[in-house]
Amino acid sequence: MSKIVGIDLGTTNSLVGVFDSGFPVLIADAEGRRLTPSVVHFPGGDQAPLVGAAARRVRGLKPRETVSSIKRFMGRRGSELSHEEMIVNYPVAGKGSEPVRVELPGRSWSPEEISAEVLKKLKADVERSLGETVSRAVITVPAYFNDAQRNATKEAGRLAGFEVERIVNEPTAAALAYGLDRLKQKSKIAVYDLGGGTFDISILELNEGVFQVLSTNGNTRLGGDDIDAALTDELARRLSAKLQTHVDAALLARLHEEAETAKIRLSSEVETKVEIPFALGEQSFSTTITREQLEILAKPIVQKTRANCLRSLSDAKLKPADLNDVILVGGQTRMPMVRALVQEIFGREPNTSANPDEAVALGATIQAGILEGGVQNMVLLDVTPLSLGIETFGGLMNVIIPRNTTIPTKAGELFTTAVDNQKSMKIQVLQGERELARDNWSLGLFDLEFAPAPKGVPRVGVQFEIDANGILSVLARDVKTGHQKVVALKSAVDVRDEDVEKMVAESVEHAFDDLAQRQWIETKRKSGDILGATRKALAQVGHLIVQTEVKEIEELMAAVEKALESENLNELKAANAALDKGTLPLADLLMDLAMEEQLRKKGMLGDEPPEEGPPPTPVLKPDPIAPTGTEGAIPLKGENPPDSGGKTG
């Protein structure tokens, strides 16, 4: 069987490693470089794409045919992209719900296909080094990648000839590398991962070889690329002013190359010179950039990570002083300004012992070793960053898997119908932290059909399963017939990633309003239950009680209806309670009649024939369903849903 390789498919650089003789080993290419630039150049015609360092060298000369930072477009659609994101050196297309495409000479490419070219090179490098074919891989992704982005990463692996055994979050992979020689040490650590295109912050607990993610947060569109862009704009402004010329696309690409190089140098130097020979005919361009000037440009970008860090600590219910260590991952953390910010946020000097460029790849390789059985006494437990559930009757979000639940995981709940003779139930899968369905994101919508029955009779089990890669599958089953549908979600959230970051903050900001709306909807639903049951009871046995009692009950019903119009929660709760109490004698009468009917059927009350018509309903208390609606679902608390007995997807 093929060895399993560990791959860090990065925005800027990618790496591959194998677990050999008890150690993770990163593989170098034919020129001795372990870092492979995630850059692909497409010459056109029948020529094969150039990948890595060779492609990066061409980028300044032929920017429109050279693709870099494609990871930012993985699994995304046109409607998710801002105008600024579409401004890159190569042509990017995508409208509405259409997947993003890169229009290159000769054909249109998907981000997955371009990433596959990088993975093919890594595959060739490791096969050359090992002298054998490799077809299995562990690949890392940012912790905040959604379902569509994770699926896109798996698809890129498949196109490159890999069977992707597992998708691992990048901060978690870094923690694996960090903790390999500390298996007996119980500690809590923060992993601050600022790479070329993404930012992640994760809080993990290490205990006797178990790595458990306590919380995670981040921004899938924040990284060193943004600093490069800001510095490129500054250089373009200087060049334009000095040479009195417009900076075209080709010249901008050359400036971008110099900006990236200058940024790297300024991590160890206080100033550096940027030179563009023959920038305009025989005119050359030269300027000096200081570290202070770079930090002024970079500060607004780097400061955005502060909020993510504070949210992650809050989610883990920890203070900075509770952490045993803070480790840095990602090439951008070499920047002194970034290290100073991390020290300020967490109140301790960050751990810089690990190579920030290689830590994620080492962790992926260790995970490959775990899957191969080469690493013992180590377990990796990841979490889902946002709650998952379905929409229930009244437009509420019913959470099935809470946020920060350790994955892989499986959970389910039973639901019933909202109206009589309902033929199907809509299962709308939601992700988010708000109480109302409309304020969360829809991941998918499907119908489950079943035989018509009175409301509250059908039982539909809904089960969510998140696999080790963070991919969600949803099963819905009619308990009576066993008829079921299984949906493996292939796109996660058709919204901008900034909204993902705002979700938790908005849930806190609107917590009181959301709770009030949920309470009103639930109380209103209870009112409908009581009113419906009372009308039904009066129609059946109202003639058996004195008219003054009937009038009192009707007045109590009118009070509930008036409270419904007022939309005053406390008034409605009081009216419900009064009607509930006022109908107790009616409920007792219904129960007595029902018991009498059962005794008569058993021949225990003489030979009198039973009265014509159906027996009276013995229940007046609110049912766990709503009296009106179309195809909504109502949760049945306390009842266990059927288990699929295994994988749902």
Steps between C-alpha positions, in 0.01 A plus 500: 500500500621851415655716769293795623661839447426820690443813291475866595320648198580863576397827344860609445704180536421128524692212659482121511638251752502132596523329837813288498672304779293676765561854375323743264725580205428783257590421139716733288464539126772420245668834577504438876213737592236383747276802435314482168346836400125452439533665159400352163591647159301398191707545180206409279480260209609144573765603751463366854453754782803617695464458878694634796818708485512489119148644479578770755798614293271545199226680697655845466530465122167331424265579789174427314605142427640436849270411789592546866300502826231287334415357841294810571257402223464133594136391539364850449237651273475828318250650744744446786774713348546870555614728220840536669553124506439474127790739433792262449763467228317214329140505367245373754135447405188397689148639528228428754498139611746393229834359624805722455700429183837622372492582128840406359626457143335201339254412776324590823638354825339444839698584816496127584667414169771762554563381857520147363798609286684600819408170662619309193843657537513410870395144409776476239759635746415250772483208254843595365637512854343173618536310175143376519147604404305703757122528481376584854521837676404711800444862392467804725251787468432818699284426803233740373465337157134418448357179358529611137864601544586170670329305224690704242827408672408131489410535133839659426665202669293258292590679176867473596470124548468489877248326719456763771494303824434801719464878498671660802470859622828686466527624862424149624770359275745754639409394854574140405848601390548709812384226739675195363767501771261615777252214505493478881460871560150632569471854369283750318648676201399759244603455137522832316522420128546795263593376155501645153125501447325389818500553876404246767508505877432181692507415870595138570546282805779242498455219749672161494526498121145627441477823302158654554401825328314718750417780256594638162454828317650674202473673166541311174586821313765661716873444472836602365352548153312803634822651632670431165213676323519804730877529447459450124250787488746722690784411261273562199410842640867589542596372154214682333595826672871464428484391136177681416348189347200271533580168664370230264429136591846374402678767703264441793592129494872590522427733790305224674801266478726768647246584773487137616880481507530832686244393760696184574829691531346754738431226754876496569608843372385851592499623141543365148527633148255412223636529146326448163755525215361643174158554651413748224718463192850586617373652823545293815321531831656487845356576844569416864241336726550496877356252746307784662339593167406137436347470847285808442359331187463161669355610835130523392530152349676332791276667759199317353630180660450640851122457500531139382744422781274650767197311368690173500607551863142585596364191324752282684400673828863587567703809582846563352655409835343152476713412197826311537638605165430693181658369182539679169429342164512643148773696328342836584566442872870565433406869486608671826179705509291182495699345783462817706121496448473135604700574815269792578180296448604194698723664758794273430784475254400259223683175441709535184694173533319336209562594138176690420519403132531127572297434817171432319661258255671318787165469677335363185780248472455398864128451435594280206720303740206463741283359221778261397544386860851642527404742779358348817321659797388807310143597416380803305164652595380795291188715533232656281518881519126581466176334614304284257127430503173524307215749470193409703142622487477871573836577339718394792848347487508160673865420577603136455879538523617797714806700400837379629375138511790258459501327161450248355152502653146382440178631658129494425153590616138398432253742342127486425259684271330836543165444325255220427556282195841644431665302218860615533741684723750758381844449654690827480854453633638807677835618630539786745445631851175698474163393643299568183559295187501806275807639680708185437637352178323235299728211405235304314129426464324172418160333551416170668165354387276277713136383520247765615409475868358720777736765628744376761474136387791469252847456645793623291851439626761751385864407552809712435843344456825690464791283392864542593544740207223731621263396220133498601247232397131521593257206528122536534290187558127429534500277810180318401602388150877527516498721189800730518714751315871561550654824378875564495530878489732619226475873552495663837410867517415722206611813683821694541754364746490829691147400605639178647727701726215731600262217595622445855526872569148559368361217711636673809388845387143385430477238775221668699293592194541152352400333826192722528393409146550128568296522820221685316488244218500206742233660722289588194528137385384385843204738476398344172524152654283593798241688292473216249466232769243708693280562194512129420404408856210750513366364173504147642376544858401867540135395532586292808615795713302798625485800267661732755815284486489500121475881505796527743712279273401704194601820683838346587544403135418855395764629744763277333400624154520861620844437650612353168407825329682707764829311443574546871686191620415524869132569422485197270670273754250610765204445264629153409538407865149627582344302213701192594371525859142589398467189279612250764136396576443452127812288475388288798161444335667391176720258689202353692303449180795338328553258790128421509504423129796264540328318788179467295696350210641241737148413624559629851206746502216277393360432154419852396609558141766768449390843390521584133809684378866492597602499867582840647860609490648452850766766465461872547857591585701652213641248254869531400388635163360818357139527378572672170771508240613330183796269515684605814667265745435493873765359738396213727716538807579188696453256212802337341538512123586184306871452441633434155729237643803647328597766253221704352692621200 
